[in-house]
């Protein structure tokens, strides 16, 4: 646990929170400032800042839990869709620097999350960009 990390304290039950799911590695809680009613955050109990630092055990276990909660939300809310979001770094909108995944129920025409303005690639640019990433893999 990281001493100054609020999500470490929430995930490990040091601070009280509304929990929708818990196992030995994770806690899923209700977001305190939800984008929509039913907005859930899945937190690993172990501290890691973001996706880039994610532990392999957490990586392997997170997606099936997110799927399970998303299906429960769909069944209960009868929502039309669900966003699964995950921000890494301040520039990407991360405000709490303990890895977490957002699950947000969505309804037709709710306009909760504005889509981004799209760009386009010049001829061959997408391939060049892909290759520049690939050389680090
Ligand atoms: P992000 O911007 O991806 O880092 O998301 C952080 C999220 O944590 C936001 O949606 C906040 O509303 C939520 N949040 C911050 N503090 C708490 C808290 N004490 N309990 C529940 N959710 C929180
Ligand atoms: Zn933490």
mmCIF file of N, CA and C and ligand atoms in Angstrom:
data_model
loop_
_atom_site.group_PDB
_atom_site.id
_atom_site.type_symbol
_atom_site.label_atom_id
_atom_site.label_comp_id
_atom_site.label_asym_id
_atom_site.label_seq_id
_atom_site.Cartn_x
_atom_site.Cartn_y
_atom_site.Cartn_z
ATOM 1 N N UNK A 1 0.840 -1.213 0.000
ATOM 2 C CA UNK A 1 0.000 0.000 0.000
ATOM 3 C C UNK A 1 0.870 1.257 0.000
ATOM 4 N N UNK A 2 0.500 2.241 -0.821
ATOM 5 C CA UNK A 2 1.258 3.487 -0.847
ATOM 6 C C UNK A 2 0.564 4.442 0.140
ATOM 7 N N UNK A 3 1.328 4.968 1.063
ATOM 8 C CA UNK A 3 0.780 5.743 2.185
ATOM 9 C C UNK A 3 -0.119 6.911 1.768
ATOM 10 N N UNK A 4 0.311 7.657 0.725
ATOM 11 C CA UNK A 4 -0.434 8.862 0.355
ATOM 12 C C UNK A 4 -1.431 8.608 -0.777
ATOM 13 N N UNK A 5 -1.788 7.338 -0.998
ATOM 14 C CA UNK A 5 -2.671 7.021 -2.137
ATOM 15 C C UNK A 5 -4.081 6.689 -1.643
ATOM 16 N N UNK A 6 -5.030 7.516 -2.038
ATOM 17 C CA UNK A 6 -6.419 7.319 -1.587
ATOM 18 C C UNK A 6 -7.016 6.020 -2.118
ATOM 19 N N UNK A 7 -6.676 5.644 -3.357
ATOM 20 C CA UNK A 7 -7.246 4.412 -3.914
ATOM 21 C C UNK A 7 -6.659 3.168 -3.231
ATOM 22 N N UNK A 8 -5.412 3.229 -2.753
ATOM 23 C CA UNK A 8 -4.871 2.121 -1.941
ATOM 24 C C UNK A 8 -5.756 1.948 -0.711
ATOM 25 N N UNK A 9 -6.127 3.065 -0.104
ATOM 26 C CA UNK A 9 -6.919 3.007 1.135
ATOM 27 C C UNK A 9 -8.343 2.537 0.857
ATOM 28 N N UNK A 10 -8.922 2.981 -0.233
ATOM 29 C CA UNK A 10 -10.267 2.533 -0.593
ATOM 30 C C UNK A 10 -10.256 1.051 -0.986
ATOM 31 N N UNK A 11 -9.286 0.674 -1.810
ATOM 32 C CA UNK A 11 -9.230 -0.709 -2.312
ATOM 33 C C UNK A 11 -9.017 -1.702 -1.178
ATOM 34 N N UNK A 12 -8.259 -1.277 -0.166
ATOM 35 C CA UNK A 12 -7.916 -2.196 0.931
ATOM 36 C C UNK A 12 -8.791 -2.019 2.170
ATOM 37 N N UNK A 13 -9.859 -1.242 2.037
ATOM 38 C CA UNK A 13 -10.832 -1.138 3.121
ATOM 39 C C UNK A 13 -10.394 -0.268 4.294
ATOM 40 N N UNK A 14 -9.322 0.526 4.109
ATOM 41 C CA UNK A 14 -8.885 1.440 5.180
ATOM 42 C C UNK A 14 -9.905 2.577 5.312
ATOM 43 N N UNK A 15 -10.374 3.067 4.166
ATOM 44 C CA UNK A 15 -11.473 4.039 4.132
ATOM 45 C C UNK A 15 -12.726 3.319 3.662
ATOM 46 N N UNK A 16 -13.844 3.698 4.220
ATOM 47 C CA UNK A 16 -15.138 3.132 3.826
ATOM 48 C C UNK A 16 -15.521 3.599 2.427
ATOM 49 N N UNK A 17 -16.134 2.712 1.687
ATOM 50 C CA UNK A 17 -16.625 3.088 0.369
ATOM 51 C C UNK A 17 -17.766 2.141 -0.012
ATOM 52 N N UNK A 18 -18.510 2.516 -1.022
ATOM 53 C CA UNK A 18 -19.586 1.632 -1.476
ATOM 54 C C UNK A 18 -18.983 0.631 -2.451
ATOM 55 N N UNK A 19 -19.009 -0.637 -2.050
ATOM 56 C CA UNK A 19 -18.354 -1.696 -2.820
ATOM 57 C C UNK A 19 -19.382 -2.511 -3.594
ATOM 58 N N UNK A 20 -19.088 -2.766 -4.867
ATOM 59 C CA UNK A 20 -19.983 -3.647 -5.641
ATOM 60 C C UNK A 20 -19.363 -5.014 -5.877
ATOM 61 N N UNK A 21 -18.031 -5.102 -5.738
ATOM 62 C CA UNK A 21 -17.345 -6.386 -5.952
ATOM 63 C C UNK A 21 -16.049 -6.371 -5.167
ATOM 64 N N UNK A 22 -15.685 -7.518 -4.588
ATOM 65 C CA UNK A 22 -14.389 -7.618 -3.925
ATOM 66 C C UNK A 22 -13.876 -9.046 -3.997
ATOM 67 N N UNK A 23 -12.581 -9.186 -4.274
ATOM 68 C CA UNK A 23 -11.909 -10.480 -4.112
ATOM 69 C C UNK A 23 -10.534 -10.193 -3.536
ATOM 70 N N UNK A 24 -9.630 -11.186 -3.545
ATOM 71 C CA UNK A 24 -8.354 -10.946 -2.850
ATOM 72 C C UNK A 24 -7.472 -9.925 -3.569
ATOM 73 N N UNK A 25 -7.713 -9.672 -4.837
ATOM 74 C CA UNK A 25 -6.854 -8.757 -5.598
ATOM 75 C C UNK A 25 -7.508 -7.434 -5.982
ATOM 76 N N UNK A 26 -8.834 -7.367 -5.953
ATOM 77 C CA UNK A 26 -9.542 -6.189 -6.478
ATOM 78 C C UNK A 26 -10.693 -5.758 -5.580
ATOM 79 N N UNK A 27 -11.047 -4.472 -5.721
ATOM 80 C CA UNK A 27 -12.323 -3.986 -5.199
ATOM 81 C C UNK A 27 -12.925 -3.084 -6.285
ATOM 82 N N UNK A 28 -14.215 -3.264 -6.527
ATOM 83 C CA UNK A 28 -14.930 -2.370 -7.443
ATOM 84 C C UNK A 28 -15.844 -1.494 -6.598
ATOM 85 N N UNK A 29 -15.764 -0.182 -6.836
ATOM 86 C CA UNK A 29 -16.505 0.782 -6.001
ATOM 87 C C UNK A 29 -17.353 1.695 -6.883
ATOM 88 N N UNK A 30 -18.290 2.394 -6.248
ATOM 89 C CA UNK A 30 -19.075 3.388 -6.973
ATOM 90 C C UNK A 30 -18.252 4.679 -7.058
ATOM 91 N N UNK A 31 -18.131 5.232 -8.269
ATOM 92 C CA UNK A 31 -17.413 6.498 -8.438
ATOM 93 C C UNK A 31 -18.154 7.595 -7.669
ATOM 94 N N UNK A 32 -17.386 8.415 -6.953
ATOM 95 C CA UNK A 32 -17.969 9.448 -6.090
ATOM 96 C C UNK A 32 -18.590 10.603 -6.897
ATOM 97 N N UNK A 33 -18.118 10.784 -8.119
ATOM 98 C CA UNK A 33 -18.650 11.844 -9.003
ATOM 99 C C UNK A 33 -18.976 11.204 -10.357
ATOM 100 N N UNK A 34 -20.048 10.417 -10.392
ATOM 101 C CA UNK A 34 -20.298 9.574 -11.563
ATOM 102 C C UNK A 34 -20.654 10.344 -12.838
ATOM 103 N N UNK A 35 -20.155 9.838 -13.961
ATOM 104 C CA UNK A 35 -20.536 10.377 -15.273
ATOM 105 C C UNK A 35 -21.985 10.009 -15.568
ATOM 106 N N UNK A 36 -22.430 8.897 -15.004
ATOM 107 C CA UNK A 36 -23.819 8.445 -15.101
ATOM 108 C C UNK A 36 -24.076 7.610 -13.852
ATOM 109 N N UNK A 37 -25.343 7.520 -13.428
ATOM 110 C CA UNK A 37 -25.666 6.697 -12.261
ATOM 111 C C UNK A 37 -25.252 5.256 -12.550
ATOM 112 N N UNK A 38 -24.500 4.675 -11.623
ATOM 113 C CA UNK A 38 -24.023 3.306 -11.826
ATOM 114 C C UNK A 38 -22.575 3.229 -12.288
ATOM 115 N N UNK A 39 -21.904 4.378 -12.397
ATOM 116 C CA UNK A 39 -20.486 4.452 -12.797
ATOM 117 C C UNK A 39 -19.636 3.725 -11.745
ATOM 118 N N UNK A 40 -18.937 2.687 -12.200
ATOM 119 C CA UNK A 40 -18.138 1.834 -11.301
ATOM 120 C C UNK A 40 -16.653 1.978 -11.622
ATOM 121 N N UNK A 41 -15.809 1.893 -10.577
ATOM 122 C CA UNK A 41 -14.347 1.876 -10.752
ATOM 123 C C UNK A 41 -13.814 0.550 -10.232
ATOM 124 N N UNK A 42 -13.007 -0.124 -11.031
ATOM 125 C CA UNK A 42 -12.343 -1.343 -10.562
ATOM 126 C C UNK A 42 -10.897 -1.008 -10.198
ATOM 127 N N UNK A 43 -10.535 -1.276 -8.942
ATOM 128 C CA UNK A 43 -9.202 -0.947 -8.434
ATOM 129 C C UNK A 43 -8.460 -2.215 -8.024
ATOM 130 N N UNK A 44 -7.195 -2.379 -8.444
ATOM 131 C CA UNK A 44 -6.406 -3.454 -7.847
ATOM 132 C C UNK A 44 -6.043 -3.071 -6.423
ATOM 133 N N UNK A 45 -5.901 -4.043 -5.532
ATOM 134 C CA UNK A 45 -5.553 -3.730 -4.137
ATOM 135 C C UNK A 45 -4.089 -3.334 -4.012
ATOM 136 N N UNK A 46 -3.281 -3.882 -4.914
ATOM 137 C CA UNK A 46 -1.856 -3.539 -4.917
ATOM 138 C C UNK A 46 -1.678 -2.203 -5.633
ATOM 139 N N UNK A 47 -0.753 -1.374 -5.129
ATOM 140 C CA UNK A 47 -0.545 -0.081 -5.785
ATOM 141 C C UNK A 47 0.259 -0.227 -7.066
ATOM 142 N N UNK A 48 -0.282 0.323 -8.152
ATOM 143 C CA UNK A 48 0.463 0.524 -9.394
ATOM 144 C C UNK A 48 -0.157 1.756 -10.013
ATOM 145 N N UNK A 49 0.673 2.593 -10.598
ATOM 146 C CA UNK A 49 0.187 3.907 -11.013
ATOM 147 C C UNK A 49 -0.791 3.829 -12.169
ATOM 148 N N UNK A 50 -0.493 2.964 -13.119
ATOM 149 C CA UNK A 50 -1.284 2.988 -14.354
ATOM 150 C C UNK A 50 -1.042 1.709 -15.163
ATOM 151 N N UNK A 51 -1.592 1.682 -16.346
ATOM 152 C CA UNK A 51 -1.471 0.530 -17.253
ATOM 153 C C UNK A 51 -0.011 0.180 -17.555
ATOM 154 N N UNK A 52 0.814 1.216 -17.647
ATOM 155 C CA UNK A 52 2.218 0.998 -18.007
ATOM 156 C C UNK A 52 2.974 0.244 -16.911
ATOM 157 N N UNK A 53 2.480 0.360 -15.677
ATOM 158 C CA UNK A 53 3.124 -0.315 -14.537
ATOM 159 C C UNK A 53 2.363 -1.565 -14.117
ATOM 160 N N UNK A 54 1.319 -1.924 -14.893
ATOM 161 C CA UNK A 54 0.412 -2.985 -14.443
ATOM 162 C C UNK A 54 1.115 -4.336 -14.274
ATOM 163 N N UNK A 55 0.852 -4.958 -13.151
ATOM 164 C CA UNK A 55 1.358 -6.279 -12.811
ATOM 165 C C UNK A 55 0.644 -7.340 -13.674
ATOM 166 N N UNK A 56 1.348 -8.410 -14.031
ATOM 167 C CA UNK A 56 0.800 -9.420 -14.936
ATOM 168 C C UNK A 56 -0.411 -10.152 -14.341
ATOM 169 N N UNK A 57 -0.343 -10.407 -13.041
ATOM 170 C CA UNK A 57 -1.460 -11.062 -12.353
ATOM 171 C C UNK A 57 -2.730 -10.201 -12.437
ATOM 172 N N UNK A 58 -2.536 -8.896 -12.230
ATOM 173 C CA UNK A 58 -3.666 -7.953 -12.315
ATOM 174 C C UNK A 58 -4.186 -7.910 -13.750
ATOM 175 N N UNK A 59 -3.268 -7.862 -14.701
ATOM 176 C CA UNK A 59 -3.659 -7.820 -16.114
ATOM 177 C C UNK A 59 -4.519 -9.022 -16.476
ATOM 178 N N UNK A 60 -4.092 -10.190 -16.038
ATOM 179 C CA UNK A 60 -4.813 -11.421 -16.393
ATOM 180 C C UNK A 60 -6.178 -11.514 -15.736
ATOM 181 N N UNK A 61 -6.304 -10.925 -14.547
ATOM 182 C CA UNK A 61 -7.561 -11.073 -13.810
ATOM 183 C C UNK A 61 -8.572 -9.956 -14.056
ATOM 184 N N UNK A 62 -8.092 -8.780 -14.483
ATOM 185 C CA UNK A 62 -8.982 -7.612 -14.538
ATOM 186 C C UNK A 62 -10.110 -7.752 -15.577
ATOM 187 N N UNK A 63 -9.748 -8.193 -16.775
ATOM 188 C CA UNK A 63 -10.754 -8.188 -17.850
ATOM 189 C C UNK A 63 -11.962 -9.082 -17.564
ATOM 190 N N UNK A 64 -11.765 -10.316 -17.085
ATOM 191 C CA UNK A 64 -12.941 -11.133 -16.754
ATOM 192 C C UNK A 64 -13.828 -10.502 -15.672
ATOM 193 N N UNK A 65 -13.209 -9.779 -14.720
ATOM 194 C CA UNK A 65 -14.018 -9.122 -13.670
ATOM 195 C C UNK A 65 -14.801 -7.964 -14.285
ATOM 196 N N UNK A 66 -14.134 -7.207 -15.136
ATOM 197 C CA UNK A 66 -14.822 -6.083 -15.798
ATOM 198 C C UNK A 66 -15.993 -6.600 -16.633
ATOM 199 N N UNK A 67 -15.775 -7.712 -17.303
ATOM 200 C CA UNK A 67 -16.843 -8.300 -18.125
ATOM 201 C C UNK A 67 -18.025 -8.726 -17.247
ATOM 202 N N UNK A 68 -17.705 -9.313 -16.110
ATOM 203 C CA UNK A 68 -18.745 -9.782 -15.193
ATOM 204 C C UNK A 68 -19.576 -8.595 -14.660
ATOM 205 N N UNK A 69 -18.881 -7.538 -14.251
ATOM 206 C CA UNK A 69 -19.597 -6.357 -13.726
ATOM 207 C C UNK A 69 -20.397 -5.688 -14.847
ATOM 208 N N UNK A 70 -19.799 -5.597 -16.040
ATOM 209 C CA UNK A 70 -20.505 -4.975 -17.177
ATOM 210 C C UNK A 70 -21.792 -5.739 -17.491
ATOM 211 N N UNK A 71 -21.722 -7.053 -17.450
ATOM 212 C CA UNK A 71 -22.930 -7.857 -17.713
ATOM 213 C C UNK A 71 -23.977 -7.645 -16.631
ATOM 214 N N UNK A 72 -23.531 -7.513 -15.376
ATOM 215 C CA UNK A 72 -24.473 -7.260 -14.269
ATOM 216 C C UNK A 72 -25.126 -5.891 -14.447
ATOM 217 N N UNK A 73 -24.336 -4.899 -14.869
ATOM 218 C CA UNK A 73 -24.878 -3.548 -15.085
ATOM 219 C C UNK A 73 -25.909 -3.558 -16.215
ATOM 220 N N UNK A 74 -25.568 -4.250 -17.281
ATOM 221 C CA UNK A 74 -26.469 -4.334 -18.439
ATOM 222 C C UNK A 74 -27.799 -4.968 -18.029
ATOM 223 N N UNK A 75 -27.693 -6.050 -17.257
ATOM 224 C CA UNK A 75 -28.897 -6.768 -16.835
ATOM 225 C C UNK A 75 -29.751 -5.899 -15.910
ATOM 226 N N UNK A 76 -29.097 -5.195 -14.997
ATOM 227 C CA UNK A 76 -29.849 -4.423 -14.008
ATOM 228 C C UNK A 76 -30.386 -3.113 -14.582
ATOM 229 N N UNK A 77 -29.515 -2.365 -15.281
ATOM 230 C CA UNK A 77 -29.905 -1.029 -15.756
ATOM 231 C C UNK A 77 -30.629 -1.061 -17.098
ATOM 232 N N UNK A 78 -30.498 -2.212 -17.809
ATOM 233 C CA UNK A 78 -31.034 -2.269 -19.186
ATOM 234 C C UNK A 78 -30.466 -1.117 -20.010
ATOM 235 N N UNK A 79 -29.198 -0.777 -19.757
ATOM 236 C CA UNK A 79 -28.575 0.323 -20.494
ATOM 237 C C UNK A 79 -28.330 -0.103 -21.943
ATOM 238 N N UNK A 80 -28.143 0.884 -22.818
ATOM 239 C CA UNK A 80 -27.953 0.581 -24.238
ATOM 240 C C UNK A 80 -26.496 0.266 -24.566
ATOM 241 N N UNK A 81 -25.594 0.707 -23.680
ATOM 242 C CA UNK A 81 -24.175 0.456 -23.901
ATOM 243 C C UNK A 81 -23.395 0.705 -22.620
ATOM 244 N N UNK A 82 -22.133 0.365 -22.640
ATOM 245 C CA UNK A 82 -21.254 0.586 -21.481
ATOM 246 C C UNK A 82 -19.883 0.996 -22.007
ATOM 247 N N UNK A 83 -19.338 2.094 -21.471
ATOM 248 C CA UNK A 83 -17.945 2.443 -21.780
ATOM 249 C C UNK A 83 -17.037 1.828 -20.729
ATOM 250 N N UNK A 84 -15.939 1.210 -21.189
ATOM 251 C CA UNK A 84 -14.863 0.808 -20.293
ATOM 252 C C UNK A 84 -13.710 1.746 -20.626
ATOM 253 N N UNK A 85 -13.321 2.573 -19.637
ATOM 254 C CA UNK A 85 -12.296 3.589 -19.865
ATOM 255 C C UNK A 85 -11.159 3.422 -18.888
ATOM 256 N N UNK A 86 -10.000 3.875 -19.301
ATOM 257 C CA UNK A 86 -8.831 3.737 -18.434
ATOM 258 C C UNK A 86 -7.847 4.817 -18.860
ATOM 259 N N UNK A 87 -7.558 5.756 -17.959
ATOM 260 C CA UNK A 87 -6.698 6.897 -18.287
ATOM 261 C C UNK A 87 -5.291 6.699 -17.723
ATOM 262 N N UNK A 88 -4.303 7.063 -18.507
ATOM 263 C CA UNK A 88 -2.900 6.925 -18.089
ATOM 264 C C UNK A 88 -2.172 8.242 -18.255
ATOM 265 N N UNK A 89 -1.871 8.894 -17.137
ATOM 266 C CA UNK A 89 -1.149 10.171 -17.180
ATOM 267 C C UNK A 89 -2.098 11.349 -17.200
ATOM 268 N N UNK A 90 -1.603 12.467 -16.666
ATOM 269 C CA UNK A 90 -2.396 13.690 -16.557
ATOM 270 C C UNK A 90 -2.927 14.139 -17.921
ATOM 271 N N UNK A 91 -2.081 14.048 -18.936
ATOM 272 C CA UNK A 91 -2.477 14.481 -20.278
ATOM 273 C C UNK A 91 -3.645 13.671 -20.816
ATOM 274 N N UNK A 92 -3.771 12.438 -20.325
ATOM 275 C CA UNK A 92 -4.849 11.551 -20.775
ATOM 276 C C UNK A 92 -6.075 11.640 -19.875
ATOM 277 N N UNK A 93 -6.039 12.540 -18.892
ATOM 278 C CA UNK A 93 -7.201 12.732 -18.026
ATOM 279 C C UNK A 93 -7.123 11.998 -16.699
ATOM 280 N N UNK A 94 -6.001 11.346 -16.413
ATOM 281 C CA UNK A 94 -5.895 10.635 -15.123
ATOM 282 C C UNK A 94 -5.742 11.650 -13.996
ATOM 283 N N UNK A 95 -6.552 11.484 -12.969
ATOM 284 C CA UNK A 95 -6.486 12.401 -11.815
ATOM 285 C C UNK A 95 -6.090 11.665 -10.541
ATOM 286 N N UNK A 96 -6.311 10.356 -10.492
ATOM 287 C CA UNK A 96 -5.881 9.556 -9.337
ATOM 288 C C UNK A 96 -4.868 8.538 -9.867
ATOM 289 N N UNK A 97 -3.645 8.605 -9.323
ATOM 290 C CA UNK A 97 -2.544 7.864 -9.930
ATOM 291 C C UNK A 97 -2.340 6.493 -9.285
ATOM 292 N N UNK A 98 -3.442 5.766 -9.224
ATOM 293 C CA UNK A 98 -3.491 4.346 -8.849
ATOM 294 C C UNK A 98 -4.367 3.724 -9.935
ATOM 295 N N UNK A 99 -3.844 2.716 -10.605
ATOM 296 C CA UNK A 99 -4.553 2.096 -11.734
ATOM 297 C C UNK A 99 -6.035 1.849 -11.434
ATOM 298 N N UNK A 100 -6.887 2.245 -12.346
ATOM 299 C CA UNK A 100 -8.319 1.938 -12.204
ATOM 300 C C UNK A 100 -8.981 1.919 -13.567
ATOM 301 N N UNK A 101 -10.045 1.159 -13.628
ATOM 302 C CA UNK A 101 -10.838 1.018 -14.852
ATOM 303 C C UNK A 101 -12.232 1.567 -14.574
ATOM 304 N N UNK A 102 -12.720 2.387 -15.473
ATOM 305 C CA UNK A 102 -14.083 2.929 -15.359
ATOM 306 C C UNK A 102 -15.054 2.043 -16.143
ATOM 307 N N UNK A 103 -16.225 1.807 -15.563
ATOM 308 C CA UNK A 103 -17.338 1.204 -16.307
ATOM 309 C C UNK A 103 -18.503 2.183 -16.192
ATOM 310 N N UNK A 104 -18.945 2.698 -17.322
ATOM 311 C CA UNK A 104 -19.992 3.738 -17.325
ATOM 312 C C UNK A 104 -21.183 3.274 -18.162
ATOM 313 N N UNK A 105 -22.354 3.136 -17.515
ATOM 314 C CA UNK A 105 -23.535 2.760 -18.300
ATOM 315 C C UNK A 105 -23.932 3.894 -19.251
ATOM 316 N N UNK A 106 -24.323 3.544 -20.455
ATOM 317 C CA UNK A 106 -24.676 4.544 -21.457
ATOM 318 C C UNK A 106 -26.059 4.260 -22.038
ATOM 319 N N UNK A 107 -26.719 5.341 -22.422
ATOM 320 C CA UNK A 107 -28.073 5.259 -22.977
ATOM 321 C C UNK A 107 -28.088 6.019 -24.295
ATOM 322 N N UNK A 108 -28.892 5.564 -25.222
ATOM 323 C CA UNK A 108 -28.976 6.234 -26.528
ATOM 324 C C UNK A 108 -29.168 7.733 -26.321
ATOM 325 N N UNK A 109 -28.394 8.515 -27.028
ATOM 326 C CA UNK A 109 -28.501 9.993 -27.015
ATOM 327 C C UNK A 109 -28.224 10.609 -25.648
ATOM 328 N N UNK A 110 -27.484 9.941 -24.749
ATOM 329 C CA UNK A 110 -27.245 10.564 -23.432
ATOM 330 C C UNK A 110 -26.137 11.624 -23.468
ATOM 331 N N UNK A 111 -25.311 11.600 -24.505
ATOM 332 C CA UNK A 111 -24.236 12.606 -24.685
ATOM 333 C C UNK A 111 -23.296 12.703 -23.487
ATOM 334 N N UNK A 112 -23.160 11.634 -22.738
ATOM 335 C CA UNK A 112 -22.296 11.669 -21.549
ATOM 336 C C UNK A 112 -20.844 11.916 -21.918
ATOM 337 N N UNK A 113 -20.366 11.212 -22.904
ATOM 338 C CA UNK A 113 -18.966 11.368 -23.296
ATOM 339 C C UNK A 113 -18.908 11.862 -24.729
ATOM 340 N N UNK A 114 -18.294 13.043 -24.884
ATOM 341 C CA UNK A 114 -18.223 13.609 -26.232
ATOM 342 C C UNK A 114 -17.202 12.826 -27.053
ATOM 343 N N UNK A 115 -17.557 12.474 -28.285
ATOM 344 C CA UNK A 115 -16.559 11.785 -29.109
ATOM 345 C C UNK A 115 -15.434 12.749 -29.489
ATOM 346 N N UNK A 116 -14.251 12.229 -29.735
ATOM 347 C CA UNK A 116 -13.142 13.102 -30.128
ATOM 348 C C UNK A 116 -13.278 13.550 -31.565
ATOM 349 N N UNK A 117 -12.604 14.676 -31.858
ATOM 350 C CA UNK A 117 -12.552 15.188 -33.236
ATOM 351 C C UNK A 117 -11.532 14.320 -33.968
ATOM 352 N N UNK A 118 -11.911 13.753 -35.092
ATOM 353 C CA UNK A 118 -10.998 12.806 -35.740
ATOM 354 C C UNK A 118 -9.978 13.506 -36.627
ATOM 355 N N UNK A 119 -8.807 12.917 -36.735
ATOM 356 C CA UNK A 119 -7.737 13.383 -37.626
ATOM 357 C C UNK A 119 -7.690 12.455 -38.828
ATOM 358 N N UNK A 120 -6.748 12.695 -39.739
ATOM 359 C CA UNK A 120 -6.544 11.727 -40.819
ATOM 360 C C UNK A 120 -5.049 11.588 -41.081
ATOM 361 N N UNK A 121 -4.669 10.478 -41.701
ATOM 362 C CA UNK A 121 -3.262 10.239 -42.038
ATOM 363 C C UNK A 121 -2.999 10.585 -43.499
ATOM 364 N N UNK A 122 -1.803 11.070 -43.754
ATOM 365 C CA UNK A 122 -1.321 11.194 -45.139
ATOM 366 C C UNK A 122 -1.050 9.774 -45.660
ATOM 367 N N UNK A 123 -0.916 9.645 -46.985
ATOM 368 C CA UNK A 123 -0.560 8.360 -47.603
ATOM 369 C C UNK A 123 0.711 7.780 -46.939
ATOM 370 N N UNK A 124 0.631 6.568 -46.421
ATOM 371 C CA UNK A 124 1.806 5.895 -45.843
ATOM 372 C C UNK A 124 2.126 6.281 -44.406
ATOM 373 N N UNK A 125 1.448 7.287 -43.887
ATOM 374 C CA UNK A 125 1.777 7.774 -42.541
ATOM 375 C C UNK A 125 1.379 6.770 -41.448
ATOM 376 N N UNK A 126 0.212 6.139 -41.623
ATOM 377 C CA UNK A 126 -0.243 5.164 -40.615
ATOM 378 C C UNK A 126 0.769 4.024 -40.496
ATOM 379 N N UNK A 127 1.283 3.574 -41.646
ATOM 380 C CA UNK A 127 2.275 2.495 -41.648
ATOM 381 C C UNK A 127 3.553 2.958 -40.948
ATOM 382 N N UNK A 128 4.004 4.175 -41.233
ATOM 383 C CA UNK A 128 5.224 4.705 -40.600
ATOM 384 C C UNK A 128 5.043 4.818 -39.087
ATOM 385 N N UNK A 129 3.880 5.279 -38.662
ATOM 386 C CA UNK A 129 3.615 5.415 -37.225
ATOM 387 C C UNK A 129 3.562 4.024 -36.579
ATOM 388 N N UNK A 130 2.877 3.085 -37.260
ATOM 389 C CA UNK A 130 2.800 1.709 -36.736
ATOM 390 C C UNK A 130 4.197 1.123 -36.591
ATOM 391 N N UNK A 131 5.035 1.334 -37.599
ATOM 392 C CA UNK A 131 6.401 0.797 -37.552
ATOM 393 C C UNK A 131 7.217 1.437 -36.434
ATOM 394 N N UNK A 132 6.979 2.715 -36.168
ATOM 395 C CA UNK A 132 7.742 3.394 -35.105
ATOM 396 C C UNK A 132 7.364 2.837 -33.730
ATOM 397 N N UNK A 133 6.102 2.383 -33.579
ATOM 398 C CA UNK A 133 5.696 1.744 -32.319
ATOM 399 C C UNK A 133 6.293 0.334 -32.262
ATOM 400 N N UNK A 134 6.143 -0.377 -33.379
ATOM 401 C CA UNK A 134 6.562 -1.791 -33.453
ATOM 402 C C UNK A 134 8.003 -2.007 -33.040
ATOM 403 N N UNK A 135 8.883 -1.055 -33.362
ATOM 404 C CA UNK A 135 10.303 -1.295 -33.076
ATOM 405 C C UNK A 135 10.593 -1.346 -31.575
ATOM 406 N N UNK A 136 9.619 -0.907 -30.746
ATOM 407 C CA UNK A 136 9.796 -0.981 -29.284
ATOM 408 C C UNK A 136 9.165 -2.232 -28.683
ATOM 409 N N UNK A 137 8.448 -2.998 -29.514
ATOM 410 C CA UNK A 137 7.719 -4.163 -28.967
ATOM 411 C C UNK A 137 8.621 -5.403 -28.870
HETATM 412 P P1 LIG B 1 -9.376 9.337 -13.510
HETATM 413 O O1 LIG B 1 -9.702 10.730 -13.966
HETATM 414 O O2 LIG B 1 -9.394 8.309 -14.601
HETATM 415 O O3 LIG B 1 -8.093 9.307 -12.695
HETATM 416 O O4 LIG B 1 -10.561 8.926 -12.555
HETATM 417 C C1 LIG B 1 -10.590 9.159 -11.199
HETATM 418 C C2 LIG B 1 -11.996 8.899 -10.765
HETATM 419 O O5 LIG B 1 -11.999 8.676 -9.373
HETATM 420 C C3 LIG B 1 -12.970 10.055 -11.021
HETATM 421 O O6 LIG B 1 -14.052 9.582 -11.807
HETATM 422 C C4 LIG B 1 -13.393 10.477 -9.626
HETATM 423 O O7 LIG B 1 -14.737 10.879 -9.581
HETATM 424 C C5 LIG B 1 -13.162 9.205 -8.828
HETATM 425 N N1 LIG B 1 -12.899 9.393 -7.399
HETATM 426 C C6 LIG B 1 -12.019 10.248 -6.828
HETATM 427 N N2 LIG B 1 -12.036 10.115 -5.481
HETATM 428 C C7 LIG B 1 -12.930 9.130 -5.211
HETATM 429 C C8 LIG B 1 -13.410 8.542 -4.009
HETATM 430 N N3 LIG B 1 -12.980 8.925 -2.815
HETATM 431 N N4 LIG B 1 -14.341 7.562 -4.104
HETATM 432 C C9 LIG B 1 -14.804 7.177 -5.307
HETATM 433 N N5 LIG B 1 -14.392 7.686 -6.485
HETATM 434 C C10 LIG B 1 -13.479 8.664 -6.441
HETATM 435 ZN ZN1 LIG B 2 -2.449 3.236 -4.580
#
